[in-house]
């Protein structure tokens, strides 16, 4: 038993003392509320088969996804734990059409946008899924809740995701770095196991050549993506072809990219010009995490963190991973505007 184990709470309190000495401590309380929701989600995912939590809830969300029972349960957990933390002013969720304004008596100074359960098409076949969140401060000058919600990634205070895979891990990014905490059910705490995560460099031994995209949509790709993917599958000269890995849960595909390197892509297509991934609670948090780990994000033209969200559920093409590869993709979009 490690009697000095570094829990998320200890880690965030130490970061607060070092970087935000005058802070109220509310962010620590908010993160602990998120951890409670994540632990409960992890437990529900693990026992879904026994507790008859697989399958559809019989409803759809604003972006047209058929909601799974676990989507709905995860959503209620996130909303209830955040509301009762007295630290949140307003929140937005994939599963709610409109923003959720916390009742005045319980309002705090933070804004949280989240995907309570990501990759839910994979739930019933036991493939890795996750949760994604971004945390902003409520802007001092904003009156309207929607203007609190629609903030760019450049204003993020922190962002993270939980991976419900062979282990449960929280990956938390602040401007001071990215850290991974593995859940230890025996003490109910997330323990720092991957300090200062950095995406491998392509020329590093640990940097793998992996491209991650749903090849099933190749017929609908634009010229830039078609040419880029082709260059990975049929490289010139002596370079070996890249491996293709695609889980279909963004959290799983991005976590692998953070650990092993490579490029994750969900581009726009002829059928859906902005692709499928939602900007506010999927692309922005994931882009922040990858960029804080030394990688790069793009919508094909600029860092996703520079994109000003206009609607809660707007979609955005997303490319994440090796800096040099993202630059190649942006050059191809200049070549084929
Ligand atoms: P969600 O389950 O939160 O709706 O997100 C699903 C997303 C994302 O996790 C994944 O990258 C993408 O859907 C997979 O889409 P395709 O099945 O079209 O490849
Ligand atoms: Mn969904
Ligand atoms: Mn998702
Ligand atoms: Mn989801």
Short mmCIF file of C-alpha atoms and ligand atoms in Angstrom, two decimals:
data_model
loop_
_atom_site.label_atom_id
_atom_site.label_comp_id
_atom_site.label_asym_id
_atom_site.label_seq_id
_atom_site.Cartn_x
_atom_site.Cartn_y
_atom_site.Cartn_z
CA UNK A 1 0.00 0.00 0.00
CA UNK A 2 1.55 3.33 -1.05
CA UNK A 3 1.00 5.59 1.93
CA UNK A 4 2.10 8.59 -0.14
CA UNK A 5 -0.11 7.93 -3.19
CA UNK A 6 -0.74 11.06 -5.26
CA UNK A 7 -4.50 11.38 -5.64
CA UNK A 8 -6.19 13.87 -8.00
CA UNK A 9 -7.24 15.99 -5.03
CA UNK A 10 -3.69 16.17 -3.64
CA UNK A 11 -2.34 16.89 -7.13
CA UNK A 12 -4.82 19.69 -7.87
CA UNK A 13 -4.38 21.26 -4.39
CA UNK A 14 -0.59 21.29 -4.88
CA UNK A 15 -1.04 22.80 -8.36
CA UNK A 16 -3.35 25.42 -6.83
CA UNK A 17 -0.78 26.30 -4.14
CA UNK A 18 1.99 26.58 -6.78
CA UNK A 19 0.17 28.31 -9.63
CA UNK A 20 -3.03 29.84 -8.22
CA UNK A 21 -2.22 30.70 -4.55
CA UNK A 22 -5.14 33.08 -4.24
CA UNK A 23 -7.66 30.66 -5.78
CA UNK A 24 -10.78 29.76 -3.83
CA UNK A 25 -10.36 26.00 -4.12
CA UNK A 26 -13.65 25.76 -6.02
CA UNK A 27 -11.96 24.06 -9.00
CA UNK A 28 -10.81 21.27 -6.66
CA UNK A 29 -14.39 20.85 -5.48
CA UNK A 30 -15.64 20.87 -9.09
CA UNK A 31 -13.11 18.24 -10.15
CA UNK A 32 -14.08 16.05 -7.21
CA UNK A 33 -17.72 16.29 -8.30
CA UNK A 34 -16.63 15.20 -11.81
CA UNK A 35 -14.64 12.31 -10.29
CA UNK A 36 -17.74 11.10 -8.42
CA UNK A 37 -19.72 11.11 -11.67
CA UNK A 38 -16.86 9.31 -13.45
CA UNK A 39 -16.53 6.65 -10.74
CA UNK A 40 -20.28 6.03 -10.87
CA UNK A 41 -20.12 5.81 -14.69
CA UNK A 42 -17.23 3.35 -14.47
CA UNK A 43 -19.24 1.21 -12.06
CA UNK A 44 -22.36 1.35 -14.27
CA UNK A 45 -20.34 0.42 -17.38
CA UNK A 46 -18.75 -2.55 -15.59
CA UNK A 47 -22.06 -3.96 -14.33
CA UNK A 48 -24.25 -2.89 -17.30
CA UNK A 49 -24.71 -6.50 -18.44
CA UNK A 50 -25.89 -7.59 -15.02
CA UNK A 51 -27.95 -4.49 -14.31
CA UNK A 52 -29.64 -4.65 -17.71
CA UNK A 53 -28.20 -1.25 -18.70
CA UNK A 54 -27.38 -2.21 -22.27
CA UNK A 55 -29.48 -1.14 -25.19
CA UNK A 56 -31.44 1.91 -26.17
CA UNK A 57 -33.21 4.36 -23.89
CA UNK A 58 -35.89 4.86 -26.56
CA UNK A 59 -35.05 8.54 -27.19
CA UNK A 60 -32.71 10.60 -29.39
CA UNK A 61 -30.58 13.66 -28.64
CA UNK A 62 -30.31 16.99 -30.47
CA UNK A 63 -27.59 15.73 -32.81
CA UNK A 64 -29.76 12.80 -33.80
CA UNK A 65 -27.93 10.10 -31.84
CA UNK A 66 -30.16 7.34 -30.48
CA UNK A 67 -29.56 7.59 -26.72
CA UNK A 68 -28.37 4.45 -24.96
CA UNK A 69 -29.51 3.75 -21.39
CA UNK A 70 -25.95 4.46 -20.23
CA UNK A 71 -25.89 7.79 -22.13
CA UNK A 72 -28.91 8.92 -20.11
CA UNK A 73 -27.59 7.58 -16.79
CA UNK A 74 -24.15 9.13 -17.30
CA UNK A 75 -25.76 12.43 -18.24
CA UNK A 76 -27.85 12.54 -15.06
CA UNK A 77 -24.78 11.72 -12.96
CA UNK A 78 -22.73 14.55 -14.47
CA UNK A 79 -25.55 17.09 -14.15
CA UNK A 80 -26.46 16.12 -10.57
CA UNK A 81 -22.89 15.94 -9.24
CA UNK A 82 -21.91 19.25 -10.88
CA UNK A 83 -25.11 21.01 -9.73
CA UNK A 84 -24.64 19.91 -6.12
CA UNK A 85 -20.99 21.06 -6.10
CA UNK A 86 -22.05 24.76 -5.81
CA UNK A 87 -19.20 25.62 -8.24
CA UNK A 88 -20.97 25.65 -11.62
CA UNK A 89 -22.94 28.51 -13.15
CA UNK A 90 -24.10 26.84 -16.36
CA UNK A 91 -23.31 23.64 -18.24
CA UNK A 92 -23.85 22.06 -21.66
CA UNK A 93 -24.13 18.37 -22.48
CA UNK A 94 -24.31 16.31 -25.67
CA UNK A 95 -27.52 14.85 -24.29
CA UNK A 96 -29.36 18.14 -23.63
CA UNK A 97 -30.64 20.39 -26.43
CA UNK A 98 -30.19 23.55 -24.43
CA UNK A 99 -27.70 24.66 -21.78
CA UNK A 100 -28.45 23.73 -18.15
CA UNK A 101 -28.42 26.79 -15.89
CA UNK A 102 -27.78 25.93 -12.23
CA UNK A 103 -30.43 27.30 -9.85
CA UNK A 104 -29.32 30.62 -8.31
CA UNK A 105 -28.90 29.24 -4.79
CA UNK A 106 -26.37 26.68 -6.04
CA UNK A 107 -24.57 28.74 -8.69
CA UNK A 108 -20.78 28.98 -8.81
CA UNK A 109 -18.27 30.60 -11.16
CA UNK A 110 -17.41 27.79 -13.56
CA UNK A 111 -18.82 26.58 -16.88
CA UNK A 112 -18.62 22.89 -17.82
CA UNK A 113 -19.30 21.36 -21.25
CA UNK A 114 -19.27 17.58 -21.42
CA UNK A 115 -19.93 14.42 -23.38
CA UNK A 116 -21.09 12.17 -20.55
CA UNK A 117 -20.57 8.97 -22.47
CA UNK A 118 -18.43 8.94 -25.62
CA UNK A 119 -18.39 6.02 -28.03
CA UNK A 120 -21.74 4.73 -26.89
CA UNK A 121 -22.22 2.69 -30.05
CA UNK A 122 -19.54 0.44 -28.54
CA UNK A 123 -21.21 -0.13 -25.15
CA UNK A 124 -23.08 -3.35 -25.93
CA UNK A 125 -19.99 -5.08 -27.39
CA UNK A 126 -17.74 -4.16 -24.43
CA UNK A 127 -15.36 -1.97 -26.46
CA UNK A 128 -13.65 0.95 -24.66
CA UNK A 129 -15.78 4.06 -24.10
CA UNK A 130 -15.25 7.23 -22.09
CA UNK A 131 -16.40 10.66 -20.89
CA UNK A 132 -15.05 14.04 -22.04
CA UNK A 133 -15.21 17.45 -20.32
CA UNK A 134 -13.99 21.02 -20.61
CA UNK A 135 -14.00 23.58 -17.76
CA UNK A 136 -14.10 27.37 -18.26
CA UNK A 137 -14.46 30.28 -15.84
CA UNK A 138 -17.70 32.25 -16.11
CA UNK A 139 -16.64 35.46 -17.90
CA UNK A 140 -17.00 38.41 -15.50
CA UNK A 141 -18.67 40.60 -18.13
CA UNK A 142 -21.16 38.08 -19.47
CA UNK A 143 -24.84 38.28 -18.58
CA UNK A 144 -26.34 35.65 -20.93
CA UNK A 145 -25.78 31.96 -20.03
CA UNK A 146 -25.21 31.12 -23.73
CA UNK A 147 -22.27 33.56 -23.91
CA UNK A 148 -20.76 31.74 -20.91
CA UNK A 149 -21.10 28.43 -22.78
CA UNK A 150 -19.83 29.51 -26.21
CA UNK A 151 -16.19 30.10 -25.27
CA UNK A 152 -13.19 29.07 -27.39
CA UNK A 153 -10.62 26.49 -26.34
CA UNK A 154 -8.13 29.28 -25.73
CA UNK A 155 -10.15 30.20 -22.64
CA UNK A 156 -10.21 26.68 -21.14
CA UNK A 157 -9.18 26.40 -17.46
CA UNK A 158 -8.76 22.65 -17.75
CA UNK A 159 -10.03 19.70 -19.78
CA UNK A 160 -9.99 15.96 -19.41
CA UNK A 161 -11.42 12.61 -20.26
CA UNK A 162 -12.08 9.33 -18.50
CA UNK A 163 -11.31 6.06 -20.32
CA UNK A 164 -13.48 3.07 -19.35
CA UNK A 165 -11.19 0.43 -20.81
CA UNK A 166 -9.06 -2.41 -19.44
CA UNK A 167 -8.50 0.07 -16.62
CA UNK A 168 -10.28 3.29 -15.75
CA UNK A 169 -8.03 6.32 -16.20
CA UNK A 170 -8.61 10.05 -15.86
CA UNK A 171 -6.43 12.18 -18.15
CA UNK A 172 -6.43 15.79 -16.88
CA UNK A 173 -4.86 18.71 -18.77
CA UNK A 174 -4.16 22.21 -17.48
CA UNK A 175 -1.81 24.81 -18.97
CA UNK A 176 0.86 23.26 -16.70
CA UNK A 177 0.68 19.87 -18.40
CA UNK A 178 -1.20 16.61 -18.88
CA UNK A 179 -1.36 13.91 -16.20
CA UNK A 180 -2.92 10.43 -16.07
CA UNK A 181 -4.58 9.02 -12.94
CA UNK A 182 -5.57 5.34 -12.76
CA UNK A 183 -8.64 4.42 -10.72
CA UNK A 184 -7.90 2.15 -7.74
CA UNK A 185 -11.27 0.66 -6.73
CA UNK A 186 -9.78 -0.69 -3.48
CA UNK A 187 -9.52 2.86 -2.10
CA UNK A 188 -11.91 4.61 -4.50
CA UNK A 189 -9.26 7.09 -5.62
CA UNK A 190 -7.61 8.05 -8.91
CA UNK A 191 -3.82 7.69 -8.44
CA UNK A 192 -1.18 9.53 -10.48
CA UNK A 193 0.36 6.80 -12.67
CA UNK A 194 1.29 8.78 -15.81
CA UNK A 195 2.87 12.09 -14.75
CA UNK A 196 3.56 14.75 -17.41
CA UNK A 197 2.19 12.88 -20.43
CA UNK A 198 3.72 14.05 -23.72
CA UNK A 199 2.75 12.75 -27.15
CA UNK A 200 5.77 10.92 -28.64
CA UNK A 201 7.80 12.67 -31.35
CA UNK A 202 7.61 10.89 -34.72
CA UNK A 203 11.35 10.22 -34.68
CA UNK A 204 11.26 8.84 -31.14
CA UNK A 205 11.42 5.06 -30.69
CA UNK A 206 8.06 5.17 -28.86
CA UNK A 207 6.51 7.23 -31.69
CA UNK A 208 4.42 4.84 -33.78
CA UNK A 209 3.18 5.46 -37.33
CA UNK A 210 -0.59 5.02 -36.86
CA UNK A 211 -3.36 6.74 -38.78
CA UNK A 212 -6.83 6.56 -37.27
CA UNK A 213 -9.87 7.23 -39.48
CA UNK A 214 -13.09 5.45 -40.44
CA UNK A 215 -12.05 4.10 -43.87
CA UNK A 216 -15.69 3.22 -44.51
CA UNK A 217 -16.29 6.82 -45.57
CA UNK A 218 -13.40 6.91 -48.12
CA UNK A 219 -15.92 7.31 -50.95
CA UNK A 220 -17.02 10.66 -49.45
CA UNK A 221 -13.59 12.08 -48.47
CA UNK A 222 -12.39 15.35 -49.98
CA UNK A 223 -9.19 15.53 -52.06
CA UNK A 224 -7.00 16.60 -49.14
CA UNK A 225 -7.94 13.63 -46.91
CA UNK A 226 -7.86 11.21 -49.83
CA UNK A 227 -4.33 12.30 -50.77
CA UNK A 228 -3.14 12.34 -47.17
CA UNK A 229 -4.44 8.84 -46.29
CA UNK A 230 -3.10 7.48 -49.60
CA UNK A 231 0.37 8.84 -48.70
CA UNK A 232 0.22 6.83 -45.43
CA UNK A 233 -0.95 3.60 -47.11
CA UNK A 234 1.35 3.85 -50.17
CA UNK A 235 4.32 5.94 -48.98
CA UNK A 236 7.02 6.93 -51.47
CA UNK A 237 10.55 5.52 -51.37
CA UNK A 238 11.55 3.07 -48.67
CA UNK A 239 9.11 4.33 -45.98
CA UNK A 240 6.88 1.53 -44.63
CA UNK A 241 3.09 1.97 -44.79
CA UNK A 242 1.46 3.27 -41.61
CA UNK A 243 -0.76 1.04 -39.45
CA UNK A 244 -4.49 1.77 -39.32
CA UNK A 245 -6.18 1.67 -35.92
CA UNK A 246 -9.79 2.82 -35.42
CA UNK A 247 -11.86 1.97 -32.33
CA UNK A 248 -14.82 4.23 -33.06
CA UNK A 249 -14.74 5.75 -29.57
CA UNK A 250 -13.02 9.12 -29.79
CA UNK A 251 -11.70 8.78 -26.21
CA UNK A 252 -10.06 5.43 -27.05
CA UNK A 253 -8.60 6.64 -30.36
CA UNK A 254 -7.28 9.88 -28.85
CA UNK A 255 -5.86 8.15 -25.76
CA UNK A 256 -3.96 5.72 -28.00
CA UNK A 257 -2.68 8.67 -30.06
CA UNK A 258 -1.51 10.40 -26.85
CA UNK A 259 0.28 7.23 -25.68
CA UNK A 260 1.67 5.82 -28.94
CA UNK A 261 1.61 8.79 -31.33
CA UNK A 262 0.01 9.00 -34.78
CA UNK A 263 -2.90 10.98 -36.22
CA UNK A 264 -6.63 10.80 -35.41
CA UNK A 265 -8.97 12.15 -38.07
CA UNK A 266 -12.69 12.71 -38.31
CA UNK A 267 -12.90 14.94 -41.40
CA UNK A 268 -15.82 16.62 -43.08
CA UNK A 269 -17.13 14.70 -46.09
CA UNK A 270 -19.23 15.37 -49.17
CA UNK A 271 -22.17 13.99 -47.15
CA UNK A 272 -21.44 15.95 -43.94
CA UNK A 273 -19.19 18.96 -44.51
CA UNK A 274 -18.47 19.46 -40.79
CA UNK A 275 -18.07 15.76 -40.03
CA UNK A 276 -19.64 14.24 -36.90
CA UNK A 277 -17.55 15.26 -33.88
CA UNK A 278 -19.10 18.06 -31.81
CA UNK A 279 -16.88 21.11 -31.35
CA UNK A 280 -17.73 22.26 -27.83
CA UNK A 281 -17.63 19.05 -25.79
CA UNK A 282 -15.54 16.70 -27.95
CA UNK A 283 -13.14 18.54 -30.30
CA UNK A 284 -12.18 21.47 -28.07
CA UNK A 285 -11.38 19.48 -24.89
CA UNK A 286 -9.52 16.79 -26.86
CA UNK A 287 -7.58 19.42 -28.84
CA UNK A 288 -6.59 21.19 -25.62
CA UNK A 289 -5.34 17.92 -24.11
CA UNK A 290 -3.33 16.95 -27.21
CA UNK A 291 -1.82 20.44 -27.58
CA UNK A 292 -0.92 20.63 -23.86
CA UNK A 293 0.84 17.25 -24.42
CA UNK A 294 2.93 18.72 -27.26
CA UNK A 295 0.80 17.61 -30.22
CA UNK A 296 -1.29 19.67 -32.62
CA UNK A 297 -4.99 19.99 -33.44
CA UNK A 298 -6.68 21.33 -36.54
CA UNK A 299 -10.03 21.66 -38.29
CA UNK A 300 -8.06 21.51 -41.54
CA UNK A 301 -7.16 25.19 -41.44
CA UNK A 302 -6.22 26.24 -37.88
CA UNK A 303 -5.91 24.99 -34.33
CA UNK A 304 -9.33 23.92 -33.02
CA UNK A 305 -8.60 26.05 -29.93
CA UNK A 306 -8.86 29.17 -32.10
CA UNK A 307 -12.38 28.31 -33.34
CA UNK A 308 -15.14 30.45 -31.77
CA UNK A 309 -18.15 28.16 -31.12
CA UNK A 310 -21.42 29.59 -32.44
CA UNK A 311 -23.85 26.88 -31.35
CA UNK A 312 -23.78 24.32 -28.53
CA UNK A 313 -23.97 21.27 -30.80
CA UNK A 314 -22.11 22.51 -33.87
CA UNK A 315 -19.88 19.92 -35.50
CA UNK A 316 -16.30 20.41 -36.68
CA UNK A 317 -13.81 18.43 -38.74
CA UNK A 318 -10.98 17.33 -36.42
CA UNK A 319 -7.37 16.25 -36.95
CA UNK A 320 -5.22 15.51 -33.87
CA UNK A 321 -1.71 14.18 -33.23
CA UNK A 322 1.82 14.63 -34.57
CA UNK A 323 2.57 18.31 -35.26
CA UNK A 324 4.36 17.59 -38.55
CA UNK A 325 1.48 15.46 -39.83
CA UNK A 326 -1.17 18.04 -38.92
CA UNK A 327 0.92 20.61 -40.82
CA UNK A 328 0.92 18.30 -43.88
CA UNK A 329 -2.90 18.04 -43.69
CA UNK A 330 -3.30 21.83 -43.45
CA UNK A 331 -0.99 22.26 -46.48
CA UNK A 332 -3.18 19.81 -48.43
CA UNK A 333 -6.24 21.91 -47.57
CA UNK A 334 -4.36 24.94 -48.94
CA UNK A 335 -3.60 22.93 -52.09
CA UNK A 336 -7.24 21.83 -52.43
CA UNK A 337 -9.34 24.71 -50.96
P1 LIG B 1 -20.84 9.70 -28.87
O1 LIG B 1 -20.93 8.25 -28.54
O2 LIG B 1 -20.53 10.57 -27.67
O3 LIG B 1 -22.06 10.16 -29.63
O4 LIG B 1 -19.57 9.91 -29.80
C1 LIG B 1 -19.37 9.02 -30.83
C2 LIG B 1 -18.34 9.59 -31.76
C3 LIG B 1 -16.90 9.40 -31.31
O5 LIG B 1 -16.77 8.76 -30.08
C4 LIG B 1 -16.28 8.53 -32.39
O6 LIG B 1 -15.00 9.00 -32.73
C5 LIG B 1 -17.23 8.67 -33.55
O7 LIG B 1 -18.51 8.92 -32.98
C6 LIG B 1 -17.29 7.41 -34.37
O8 LIG B 1 -18.15 7.72 -35.46
P2 LIG B 1 -18.25 6.69 -36.70
O9 LIG B 1 -18.98 5.49 -36.15
O10 LIG B 1 -19.04 7.44 -37.73
O11 LIG B 1 -16.85 6.37 -37.16
MN1 LIG B 2 -24.00 10.28 -28.89
MN1 LIG B 3 -18.74 11.57 -28.12
MN1 LIG B 4 -21.76 10.89 -26.06
#
